[in-house]
Amino acid sequence: MKKLNRLTALCALSWLAANAGAAAPSATPYLLQKDGRHALIVDGKPFTMVGVQTHNSSNYPDALGQVWDAVRDAHANTLEIPVAWEQIEPVEGKFDFSYVDTLVEQARQKQVRLVLLWFGTWKNTSPQYTPEWVKFDNARFPRMLDKDGKVTYCLSPHGEETMKADKRAFVALMTHLKKIDEARATVIMVQVENEVGTYGNARDYGPKAEAAFRRQVPPAVLAHKKPPVAGAAAGTWTEVYGPYASEYFHAYAIASYIEEIAKAGRAVYNLPMYVNAALRDPLEPMAPWKGNFASGGPSYDVIDIYKAAAPHIDVAAPDLYASDSDRVASNLERFQRGDNALFVPEMGNAPVYARYVYQILGRGAIGVAPFGVDYADYSNYPLGNKLTDKTMVEPFGKIYAAFRPMERLWAGWALEGRTRGVAESDARKPQTMAFKDWGVTVSFRQWQMGEQPESADMKDIPAGTESPSGGVAVAQIGEGEFIVFGQHARVKFHGTGANAGKPAMFARAEEGRFDADGKWVMQRNWNGDQTDHGLNLTGRPTVLRVKMGTY
Ligand code: DGJ
């Protein structure tokens, strides 16, 4: 963690506080990188997206009512929602932005920011969202060929006409957005395509692709991506990358295609842009593609290739649909890099995912959103929740509601490296977070009073902790001063570094919230039974301002 001194911490806090409520003039959002950490800057200040993503078919004016109801119940500050190529250009060259206009107008009324998902050439690798005039014209918009020369379902990234047509539509969208929204920045980010890559084939085997595959690996790729097994320092894809050649080549082809589109879009309106990934198993030992994930998509092993080929894409972002805590932790680890901000644009909307919000925000992510949060009466179980009503939204909504008053302060702290977070693991074991001169240990399934021994009868546990549901995010805002935000957890502090071995106690443990000006408002100070056994957070997400001291 960056060295803190009290003065810097307090200055930073008061700067953030002073700026949090000010009606800053709107400026185009951008992604700020500082010392390998990141912040999304919205209206000139750091902003944390606590968002939701709609179902895939909610991108029509008449469907928006049931979207906004869920956004309200989720207390989300950001809505991620598709804009489909088929809907804005149903007839070639004739654009219809009426849905986009309605969406942006309603988002402003609801005071919700938008992340637009460009469903173009690829949506979950398929051309299903392209207009009909694209879908069925294989001659002009070629599909990939398999090894036997058979046409596959997936559009080829080597299709120049496809790329030109997608680019033209995307540029039209960005031009329209600039016109209607530049002054307001309702739309703060754009996803280019959706979960790209290919199932069933490692790459395109059509004549253009074959010719490109036999060419030399471009220097930018060589500079970014080391071969996982010994290969030539330069040469063809096969010479350099051996058994990984097909996947890497395909990733390069798709990333280059996306780059063309993103670059042209940003040339007219420079919003931050990202791609989202259908993930390969992060726990499986590294091995060449064998049909087990979408080849060529921005999976963790090819982020470097996306960085090389697509500099106009800010972030490669993981879509979390494996709910076990080891996979979640590993995916977060792999996608959070100095050159790649952590952003989780999709995760399951089952209750088991809610606790990960603390881990994700604690890691300093620029945003997070469960998928399928609207009342369209569609359940994406088993990837997500069986339920489709308010009860599906509630586990996320209560966390977001508690977080929202500090959404900008938190983003500032994250940028300065002051935040950490944990989610209860499937093993349910205690976890420790390291801060300057303090450690914070979080344990789970404890009653609020007394210690639950390891051997305890686990039938006698607090309601709501039957399955892992705990999470805590902590920001160190000064020397021995912390914001603790969490649920279903016990939080204890101990001295480390300069405080190692010293007896410690709470100076204050104030429960409260930040007001609209970013000023802390205390509701009560926890003491006595409420601190004798650590800080015991129930299922109601709670924010505490804690001051520790030693004696
Ligand atoms: C990930 C995709 O990106 C989403 O659009 C959606 O299809 C989910 N999978 C599944 O619900």
Coordinates of C-alpha atoms and ligand atoms in Angstrom, one line a residue:
M1 CA 0.0 0.0 0.0
K2 CA 1.2 3.5 -0.8
K3 CA 2.7 5.1 2.3
L4 CA 0.1 7.1 4.1
N5 CA 0.7 10.0 6.4
R6 CA -2.0 11.5 8.4
L7 CA -1.9 14.8 6.6
T8 CA -2.1 13.4 3.2
A9 CA -4.9 11.2 4.3
L10 CA -6.9 14.0 5.8
C11 CA -6.2 16.3 2.9
A12 CA -7.4 13.7 0.5
L13 CA -10.4 13.1 2.5
S14 CA -11.3 16.7 2.8
W15 CA -10.7 17.2 -1.0
L16 CA -13.0 14.4 -1.8
A17 CA -15.5 15.6 0.8
A18 CA -15.4 19.1 -0.6
N19 CA -15.9 17.9 -4.1
A20 CA -18.4 15.1 -3.6
G21 CA -21.5 17.3 -3.5
A22 CA -20.4 20.1 -5.8
A23 CA -22.3 20.5 -9.0
A24 CA -19.2 20.0 -11.2
P25 CA -19.6 20.8 -14.9
S26 CA -20.0 17.6 -16.9
A27 CA -17.0 16.5 -18.9
T28 CA -16.5 13.4 -21.0
P29 CA -15.9 10.4 -18.6
Y30 CA -12.5 8.8 -18.8
L31 CA -10.4 6.2 -17.1
L32 CA -7.6 7.5 -14.9
Q33 CA -4.6 5.3 -14.2
K34 CA -2.3 6.1 -11.3
D35 CA 0.5 3.9 -9.9
G36 CA -1.2 0.8 -11.4
R37 CA -4.6 1.7 -9.9
H38 CA -7.6 3.1 -11.7
A39 CA -10.6 5.3 -11.3
L40 CA -13.5 6.0 -13.7
I41 CA -13.8 9.8 -13.8
V42 CA -17.4 11.0 -14.2
D43 CA -18.2 14.7 -14.0
G44 CA -14.6 15.3 -13.2
K45 CA -14.5 13.1 -10.1
P46 CA -13.9 9.4 -9.3
F47 CA -17.1 7.4 -9.5
T48 CA -17.8 3.7 -8.5
M49 CA -20.4 2.0 -10.7
V50 CA -22.7 -0.1 -8.5
G51 CA -24.8 -1.2 -11.4
V52 CA -27.1 -3.8 -12.8
Q53 CA -27.3 -5.3 -16.2
T54 CA -30.7 -6.0 -17.9
H55 CA -31.7 -9.2 -19.6
N56 CA -30.7 -9.3 -23.3
S57 CA -34.1 -8.4 -24.7
S58 CA -35.0 -5.5 -22.6
N59 CA -33.6 -3.0 -25.0
Y60 CA -36.9 -1.6 -26.2
P61 CA -38.8 1.5 -25.0
D62 CA -41.8 -0.6 -23.9
A63 CA -39.6 -2.9 -21.8
L64 CA -37.9 -0.1 -19.9
G65 CA -40.6 0.3 -17.2
Q66 CA -39.8 -3.1 -15.7
V67 CA -36.1 -2.3 -16.0
W68 CA -36.3 1.0 -14.1
D69 CA -38.4 -0.6 -11.3
A70 CA -35.6 -3.1 -10.7
V71 CA -32.9 -0.4 -11.0
R72 CA -34.8 1.5 -8.3
D73 CA -35.1 -1.6 -6.0
A74 CA -31.4 -2.4 -6.6
H75 CA -30.4 1.2 -5.6
A76 CA -28.0 1.0 -8.6
N77 CA -26.3 4.1 -9.8
T78 CA -25.6 2.6 -13.3
L79 CA -27.6 0.6 -15.8
E80 CA -25.9 -1.6 -18.3
I81 CA -28.2 -2.2 -21.3
P82 CA -27.8 -3.4 -24.9
V83 CA -28.0 -1.3 -28.0
A84 CA -28.4 -3.8 -30.8
W85 CA -27.2 -3.3 -34.4
E86 CA -30.4 -4.9 -35.6
Q87 CA -32.5 -2.2 -33.9
I88 CA -30.5 0.9 -35.0
E89 CA -29.9 -0.2 -38.6
P90 CA -32.7 -2.5 -39.6
V91 CA -32.3 -1.3 -43.2
E92 CA -28.8 -0.7 -44.4
G93 CA -27.7 2.9 -44.1
K94 CA -31.0 4.0 -42.4
F95 CA -30.5 4.6 -38.7
D96 CA -33.1 4.7 -36.0
F97 CA -32.1 6.0 -32.6
S98 CA -35.5 6.4 -31.1
Y99 CA -34.8 3.7 -28.5
V100 CA -31.5 5.3 -27.6
D101 CA -33.2 8.7 -27.2
T102 CA -35.9 7.3 -24.9
L103 CA -33.4 5.4 -22.9
V104 CA -31.1 8.3 -22.3
E105 CA -34.0 10.6 -21.5
Q106 CA -35.4 8.2 -19.0
A107 CA -32.0 7.5 -17.4
R108 CA -31.6 11.2 -16.8
Q109 CA -35.1 11.4 -15.2
K110 CA -34.1 8.5 -12.9
Q111 CA -30.7 9.9 -12.2
V112 CA -29.0 6.7 -13.4
R113 CA -25.9 6.5 -15.5
L114 CA -25.7 4.2 -18.5
V115 CA -23.2 1.8 -19.9
L116 CA -24.3 0.8 -23.4
L117 CA -23.5 -2.7 -24.7
W118 CA -22.9 -2.7 -28.4
F119 CA -24.4 -6.0 -29.6
G120 CA -22.9 -6.0 -33.1
T121 CA -21.0 -8.6 -35.0
W122 CA -20.7 -10.8 -32.0
K123 CA -23.1 -11.4 -29.1
N124 CA -21.9 -14.4 -27.1
T125 CA -19.8 -15.2 -30.2
S126 CA -22.9 -15.4 -32.4
P127 CA -24.2 -12.9 -35.1
Q128 CA -27.7 -13.0 -33.6
Y129 CA -28.0 -9.3 -33.0
T130 CA -26.8 -8.3 -36.5
P131 CA -29.5 -6.9 -38.9
E132 CA -31.1 -9.4 -41.2
W133 CA -29.3 -8.0 -44.1
V134 CA -26.1 -9.1 -42.4
K135 CA -27.2 -12.4 -40.9
F136 CA -28.0 -14.1 -44.2
D137 CA -25.6 -12.7 -46.6
N138 CA -22.6 -15.1 -46.3
A139 CA -21.0 -13.9 -49.5
R140 CA -20.7 -10.3 -48.3
F141 CA -20.4 -11.1 -44.6
P142 CA -18.5 -14.4 -44.4
R143 CA -18.8 -16.8 -41.6
M144 CA -15.8 -18.7 -40.3
L145 CA -14.9 -21.9 -42.0
D146 CA -13.9 -25.0 -40.1
K147 CA -10.9 -27.2 -40.9
D148 CA -12.9 -29.1 -43.5
G149 CA -14.0 -25.9 -45.2
K150 CA -17.5 -26.1 -43.8
V151 CA -19.4 -22.9 -42.9
T152 CA -19.7 -22.3 -39.1
Y153 CA -22.2 -20.2 -37.1
C154 CA -19.7 -17.5 -36.3
L155 CA -18.9 -14.4 -38.4
S156 CA -15.3 -14.2 -39.5
P157 CA -13.1 -11.5 -38.0
H158 CA -11.4 -11.4 -41.4
G159 CA -14.6 -10.2 -43.1
E160 CA -13.7 -6.7 -44.2
E161 CA -17.2 -5.8 -45.3
T162 CA -18.6 -7.0 -42.0
M163 CA -16.1 -4.9 -40.1
K164 CA -16.8 -1.8 -42.3
A165 CA -20.5 -2.2 -41.8
D166 CA -20.3 -2.8 -38.0
K167 CA -17.9 0.2 -37.8
R168 CA -20.3 2.5 -39.7
A169 CA -23.2 1.6 -37.4
F170 CA -21.1 2.0 -34.3
V171 CA -19.8 5.4 -35.5
A172 CA -23.3 6.4 -36.2
L173 CA -24.3 5.5 -32.6
M174 CA -21.3 7.3 -31.1
T175 CA -22.1 10.4 -33.3
H176 CA -25.6 10.4 -32.1
L177 CA -24.6 9.9 -28.5
K178 CA -22.2 12.8 -28.7
K179 CA -25.0 15.0 -30.1
I180 CA -27.6 14.1 -27.5
D181 CA -25.4 13.4 -24.4
E182 CA -22.0 15.0 -24.5
A183 CA -23.1 17.9 -22.3
R184 CA -24.7 15.5 -19.8
A185 CA -22.5 12.4 -19.8
T186 CA -25.5 10.1 -19.0
V187 CA -23.6 7.4 -20.9
I188 CA -20.3 6.8 -19.1
M189 CA -18.9 3.8 -20.8
V190 CA -19.5 1.5 -23.9
Q191 CA -19.0 -2.2 -24.3
V192 CA -17.8 -3.1 -27.8
E193 CA -19.4 -6.4 -28.9
N194 CA -20.4 -9.0 -26.3
E195 CA -18.4 -12.1 -25.1
V196 CA -16.5 -12.5 -28.3
G197 CA -14.6 -15.6 -29.4
T198 CA -15.7 -18.8 -31.0
Y199 CA -17.0 -22.1 -29.7
G200 CA -16.2 -25.3 -31.5
N201 CA -13.3 -24.0 -33.6
A202 CA -10.0 -22.5 -32.4
R203 CA -9.9 -20.1 -35.3
D204 CA -11.1 -19.3 -38.8
Y205 CA -9.7 -21.7 -41.5
G206 CA -11.0 -19.7 -44.5
P207 CA -8.6 -18.6 -47.2
K208 CA -8.0 -15.1 -45.8
A209 CA -7.4 -16.4 -42.3
E210 CA -5.1 -19.1 -43.6
A211 CA -2.9 -16.6 -45.4
A212 CA -2.8 -14.4 -42.3
F213 CA -2.0 -17.3 -40.1
R214 CA 1.1 -18.1 -42.2
R215 CA 2.4 -14.5 -41.8
Q216 CA 4.8 -13.3 -39.1
V217 CA 3.5 -12.4 -35.7
P218 CA 3.2 -8.6 -35.5
P219 CA 5.9 -6.9 -33.4
A220 CA 3.3 -5.4 -31.0
V221 CA 2.1 -8.9 -30.1
L222 CA 5.6 -10.2 -29.7
A223 CA 6.4 -7.3 -27.4
H224 CA 3.3 -8.0 -25.2
K225 CA 2.9 -11.7 -25.2
K226 CA 5.5 -14.2 -24.2
P227 CA 5.0 -17.7 -25.4
P228 CA 3.8 -20.0 -22.6
V229 CA 6.0 -22.8 -24.0
A230 CA 9.4 -22.3 -25.5
G231 CA 9.1 -20.9 -29.0
A232 CA 11.0 -18.7 -31.5
A233 CA 11.6 -15.1 -30.6
A234 CA 9.9 -14.1 -33.9
G235 CA 8.4 -15.9 -36.8
T236 CA 4.9 -17.3 -37.8
W237 CA 2.2 -17.8 -35.2
T238 CA 3.1 -21.5 -35.1
E239 CA 6.8 -20.9 -34.8
V240 CA 6.4 -18.5 -31.9
Y241 CA 3.4 -19.9 -30.0
G242 CA 3.4 -23.6 -30.9
P243 CA 0.2 -25.3 -29.6
Y244 CA -1.2 -21.9 -28.6
A245 CA -0.9 -20.5 -32.1
S246 CA -4.5 -20.9 -33.2
E247 CA -6.1 -19.4 -30.1
Y248 CA -3.6 -16.5 -30.0
F249 CA -4.0 -15.8 -33.7
H250 CA -7.8 -15.8 -33.4
A251 CA -7.6 -13.5 -30.3
Y252 CA -5.4 -11.1 -32.4
A253 CA -7.8 -11.2 -35.3
I254 CA -10.9 -10.4 -33.1
A255 CA -9.1 -7.8 -31.0
S256 CA -7.9 -6.1 -34.2
Y257 CA -11.4 -6.0 -35.6
I258 CA -12.7 -4.6 -32.3
E259 CA -9.9 -2.0 -32.3
E260 CA -11.0 -0.7 -35.7
I261 CA -14.5 -0.2 -34.4
A262 CA -13.6 1.3 -31.0
K263 CA -11.0 3.6 -32.5
A264 CA -13.4 5.0 -35.1
G265 CA -16.1 5.4 -32.4
R266 CA -13.8 7.2 -30.0
A267 CA -12.6 9.4 -32.8
V268 CA -16.1 10.9 -32.8
Y269 CA -16.9 10.6 -29.1
N270 CA -14.2 9.5 -26.7
L271 CA -16.0 7.5 -24.1
P272 CA -14.2 4.8 -22.2
M273 CA -14.6 1.4 -23.8
Y274 CA -14.3 -2.2 -22.7
V275 CA -14.7 -5.8 -23.8
N276 CA -16.3 -8.5 -21.6
A277 CA -15.1 -12.1 -21.4
A278 CA -16.7 -15.5 -21.2
L279 CA -14.1 -17.0 -18.9
R280 CA -11.9 -20.0 -19.2
D281 CA -11.4 -21.9 -16.0
P282 CA -8.9 -19.9 -14.0
L283 CA -8.0 -22.9 -11.8
E284 CA -7.2 -25.3 -14.6
P285 CA -3.5 -25.6 -15.4
M286 CA -2.6 -23.5 -18.5
A287 CA -3.0 -25.6 -21.6
P288 CA -3.8 -25.0 -25.3
W289 CA -7.5 -24.5 -26.2
K290 CA -9.3 -27.8 -26.5
G291 CA -12.9 -26.7 -27.0
N292 CA -13.2 -25.7 -23.4
F293 CA -13.9 -22.0 -23.7
A294 CA -14.5 -19.4 -26.4
S295 CA -11.3 -19.3 -28.4
G296 CA -10.1 -15.8 -29.2
G297 CA -12.2 -14.1 -26.6
P298 CA -10.4 -11.9 -24.0
S299 CA -9.7 -14.7 -21.6
Y300 CA -7.0 -14.0 -19.0
D301 CA -4.2 -15.7 -21.0
V302 CA -4.7 -13.3 -24.0
I303 CA -5.2 -10.0 -22.2
D304 CA -1.8 -9.1 -23.4
I305 CA -2.8 -9.7 -27.0
Y306 CA -5.8 -7.5 -26.6
K307 CA -3.6 -4.8 -25.1
A308 CA -1.3 -5.1 -28.1
A309 CA -4.0 -5.2 -30.8
A310 CA -6.7 -3.0 -29.3
P311 CA -5.3 0.1 -27.5
H312 CA -8.6 1.8 -27.8
I313 CA -10.1 -0.7 -25.4
D314 CA -9.5 0.3 -21.9
V315 CA -10.5 -2.8 -20.1
A316 CA -10.8 -6.5 -20.6
A317 CA -13.5 -7.4 -18.0
P318 CA -14.5 -10.8 -16.5
D319 CA -18.1 -12.0 -16.5
L320 CA -18.4 -14.1 -13.3
Y321 CA -20.7 -17.1 -13.6
A322 CA -18.8 -19.6 -11.6
S323 CA -19.9 -18.9 -8.1
D324 CA -17.3 -20.8 -6.1
S325 CA -15.1 -18.5 -4.1
D326 CA -11.8 -19.9 -5.4
R327 CA -12.7 -19.2 -9.0
V328 CA -14.1 -15.8 -8.2
A329 CA -10.9 -14.9 -6.4
S330 CA -8.7 -16.3 -9.1
N331 CA -10.6 -14.5 -11.9
L332 CA -10.4 -11.1 -10.0
E333 CA -6.7 -11.7 -9.5
R334 CA -6.1 -12.4 -13.1
F335 CA -8.1 -9.6 -14.6
Q336 CA -6.9 -6.8 -12.2
R337 CA -3.6 -5.6 -13.5
G338 CA -1.7 -2.3 -13.6
D339 CA -2.7 -2.0 -17.3
N340 CA -6.2 -3.4 -16.8
A341 CA -8.7 -1.9 -14.3
L342 CA -10.9 -4.3 -12.5
F343 CA -14.5 -4.1 -13.7
V344 CA -17.0 -6.9 -13.3
P345 CA -19.8 -6.0 -15.8
E346 CA -21.7 -9.2 -15.3
M347 CA -22.0 -11.7 -12.5
G348 CA -24.8 -14.1 -11.6
N349 CA -27.8 -12.5 -9.8
A350 CA -28.2 -15.4 -7.4
P351 CA -27.8 -14.4 -3.7
V352 CA -24.6 -16.3 -3.4
Y353 CA -22.9 -13.6 -5.6
A354 CA -24.0 -10.6 -3.5
R355 CA -21.1 -11.0 -1.0
Y356 CA -18.6 -10.7 -3.8
V357 CA -19.6 -7.0 -4.1
Y358 CA -17.5 -6.3 -1.0
Q359 CA -14.5 -8.2 -2.4
I360 CA -14.8 -6.5 -5.7
L361 CA -15.2 -3.0 -4.3
G362 CA -12.5 -3.6 -1.7
R363 CA -10.1 -4.5 -4.5
G364 CA -10.7 -1.1 -6.0
A365 CA -12.8 -2.1 -9.0
I366 CA -14.3 0.7 -11.1
G367 CA -17.6 -1.1 -11.1
V368 CA -19.7 -4.2 -10.6
A369 CA -23.1 -5.4 -11.9
P370 CA -25.2 -8.5 -11.5
F371 CA -26.7 -9.7 -14.7
G372 CA -30.4 -10.1 -15.4
V373 CA -31.7 -7.5 -13.0
D374 CA -35.0 -6.4 -14.4
Y375 CA -38.6 -7.6 -14.0
A376 CA -38.8 -9.2 -17.4
D377 CA -40.0 -12.4 -15.8
Y378 CA -37.0 -14.4 -17.1
S379 CA -34.9 -16.5 -14.8
N380 CA -31.4 -17.2 -15.9
Y381 CA -31.0 -20.1 -13.4
P382 CA -28.8 -22.1 -13.2
L383 CA -26.3 -19.3 -14.1
G384 CA -28.3 -16.9 -11.8
N385 CA -31.3 -16.7 -9.7
K386 CA -34.4 -18.8 -9.9
L387 CA -36.5 -15.9 -8.8
T388 CA -37.4 -13.0 -11.1
D389 CA -39.1 -10.5 -8.7
K390 CA -38.0 -8.1 -6.0
T391 CA -36.5 -10.9 -3.9
M392 CA -33.9 -11.5 -6.6
V393 CA -32.8 -7.8 -6.4
E394 CA -32.9 -7.5 -2.6
P395 CA -29.5 -9.0 -1.7
F396 CA -27.7 -6.6 -4.0
G397 CA -30.0 -3.7 -3.3
K398 CA -29.4 -3.5 0.4
I399 CA -25.6 -3.5 -0.2
Y400 CA -25.8 -0.8 -2.9
A401 CA -28.1 1.3 -0.7
A402 CA -25.6 1.4 2.1
F403 CA -22.7 2.0 -0.3
R404 CA -24.2 4.7 -2.5
P405 CA -23.6 7.7 -0.2
M406 CA -19.9 7.1 -0.4
E407 CA -19.7 6.0 -4.1
R408 CA -17.4 8.8 -5.0
L409 CA -15.4 8.9 -1.8
W410 CA -14.8 5.2 -2.2
A411 CA -13.6 5.5 -5.8
G412 CA -11.1 8.1 -4.6
W413 CA -9.8 5.9 -1.8
A414 CA -9.5 3.0 -4.2
L415 CA -7.5 5.1 -6.6
E416 CA -5.1 5.9 -3.7
G417 CA -4.8 2.2 -2.8
R418 CA -6.6 2.5 0.6
T419 CA -9.2 -0.1 0.1
R420 CA -9.3 -3.9 0.7
G421 CA -12.2 -6.4 0.7
V422 CA -13.1 -9.9 1.4
A423 CA -16.0 -12.2 0.7
E424 CA -16.7 -15.2 2.8
S425 CA -15.1 -18.2 1.1
D426 CA -16.8 -21.5 0.6
A427 CA -14.4 -22.8 3.3
R428 CA -15.9 -20.2 5.7
K429 CA -12.5 -19.5 7.2
P430 CA -11.4 -16.2 8.7
Q431 CA -9.5 -13.8 6.4
T432 CA -7.1 -11.0 7.1
M433 CA -6.5 -7.7 5.3
A434 CA -3.3 -5.8 5.7
F435 CA -3.2 -2.0 6.1
K436 CA -0.6 0.4 7.2
D437 CA 0.2 -0.5 10.9
W438 CA -3.0 -2.5 11.2
G439 CA -4.4 -5.8 10.3
V440 CA -8.1 -6.5 10.0
T441 CA -9.4 -10.0 10.5
V442 CA -12.8 -11.0 9.4
S443 CA -14.5 -14.1 10.6
F444 CA -17.9 -15.6 9.8
R445 CA -20.9 -17.4 11.3
Q446 CA -20.3 -15.9 14.7
W447 CA -23.1 -14.8 17.0
Q448 CA -22.7 -11.1 17.9
M449 CA -21.6 -12.0 21.4
G450 CA -18.9 -14.4 22.5
E451 CA -16.7 -16.7 20.5
Q452 CA -17.9 -19.6 18.5
P453 CA -15.3 -22.3 18.9
E454 CA -14.2 -24.2 15.7
S455 CA -15.9 -27.3 17.1
A456 CA -19.3 -25.5 17.7
D457 CA -22.5 -27.1 16.7
M458 CA -23.0 -25.6 13.3
K459 CA -26.7 -26.0 13.5
D460 CA -26.7 -23.2 15.9
I461 CA -25.8 -20.3 13.6
P462 CA -27.2 -16.9 13.0
A463 CA -30.0 -16.8 10.4
G464 CA -28.9 -15.9 7.0
T465 CA -25.5 -17.5 7.4
E466 CA -26.6 -21.0 6.3
S467 CA -24.6 -20.5 3.1
P468 CA -21.7 -18.1 2.6
S469 CA -23.1 -14.6 2.7
G470 CA -20.5 -12.5 4.5
G471 CA -18.4 -9.7 3.1
V472 CA -16.4 -6.8 4.3
A473 CA -14.8 -3.9 2.5
V474 CA -12.5 -1.6 4.4
A475 CA -10.9 1.7 3.5
Q476 CA -8.0 3.2 5.6
I477 CA -8.7 6.9 5.5
G478 CA -6.0 8.0 7.9
E479 CA -3.6 6.7 10.6
G480 CA -5.6 4.2 12.5
E481 CA -8.8 5.4 10.9
F482 CA -11.0 3.2 8.8
I483 CA -14.3 3.0 7.0
V484 CA -15.7 -0.5 7.6
F485 CA -18.6 -1.7 5.3
G486 CA -20.0 -5.1 5.5
Q487 CA -22.5 -7.8 6.5
H488 CA -22.7 -11.1 8.2
A489 CA -19.2 -10.9 9.6
R490 CA -17.1 -10.2 12.7
V491 CA -14.3 -7.6 12.2
K492 CA -11.3 -7.3 14.5
F493 CA -8.3 -5.0 14.4
H494 CA -4.8 -5.8 15.5
G495 CA -1.6 -3.7 15.4
T496 CA 1.1 -4.5 12.7
G497 CA 4.2 -2.6 11.6
A498 CA 4.7 0.3 14.0
N499 CA 1.8 -1.0 16.1
A500 CA 2.9 -4.6 16.2
G501 CA 2.7 -6.2 19.6
K502 CA 1.0 -3.2 21.2
P503 CA -2.3 -3.6 23.0
A504 CA -5.0 -1.8 21.0
M505 CA -8.5 -0.7 21.5
F506 CA -11.2 1.2 19.7
A507 CA -11.1 4.9 20.2
R508 CA -14.4 5.2 18.3
A509 CA -16.6 2.8 16.3
E510 CA -19.3 5.1 14.9
E511 CA -22.1 3.8 12.9
G512 CA -23.4 6.3 10.3
R513 CA -23.3 7.5 6.8
F514 CA -21.8 10.1 4.6
D515 CA -24.1 13.0 3.6
A516 CA -24.6 14.5 0.2
D517 CA -21.5 16.8 0.8
G518 CA -19.4 13.8 1.7
K519 CA -19.4 14.7 5.4
W520 CA -19.6 11.9 8.0
V521 CA -22.8 11.8 10.0
M522 CA -22.7 9.7 13.1
Q523 CA -25.8 7.9 14.1
R524 CA -24.4 6.2 17.2
N525 CA -21.1 5.1 18.7
W526 CA -20.7 1.3 19.2
N527 CA -19.2 0.4 22.6
G528 CA -19.6 -2.1 25.4
D529 CA -21.2 -5.4 24.2
Q530 CA -21.2 -4.0 20.7
T531 CA -17.3 -3.9 20.6
D532 CA -16.3 -6.4 23.2
H533 CA -16.4 -9.2 20.7
G534 CA -15.2 -7.4 17.6
L535 CA -17.5 -5.5 15.3
N536 CA -20.3 -7.9 14.6
L537 CA -22.2 -7.0 11.4
T538 CA -25.5 -8.6 10.7
G539 CA -27.3 -9.2 7.4
R540 CA -28.1 -5.5 7.3
P541 CA -25.1 -3.9 5.5
T542 CA -23.6 -1.4 7.9
V543 CA -21.1 1.4 7.5
L544 CA -18.8 2.2 10.5
R545 CA -16.1 4.8 10.9
V546 CA -13.5 3.3 13.2
K547 CA -10.7 4.9 15.0
M548 CA -8.1 2.6 16.6
G549 CA -5.5 3.4 19.2
T550 CA -2.7 1.7 21.1
Y551 CA -1.6 2.0 24.7
Ligands
DGJ1 C1 -23.2 -13.7 -20.6 C2 -23.7 -12.8 -21.6 O1 -22.7 -11.7 -21.8 C3 -25.0 -12.2 -21.3 O2 -25.4 -11.4 -22.4 C4 -26.0 -13.3 -21.1 O3 -26.2 -14.1 -22.2 C5 -25.5 -14.2 -19.9 N1 -24.2 -14.7 -20.3 C6 -26.4 -15.4 -19.6 O4 -27.5 -15.1 -18.9

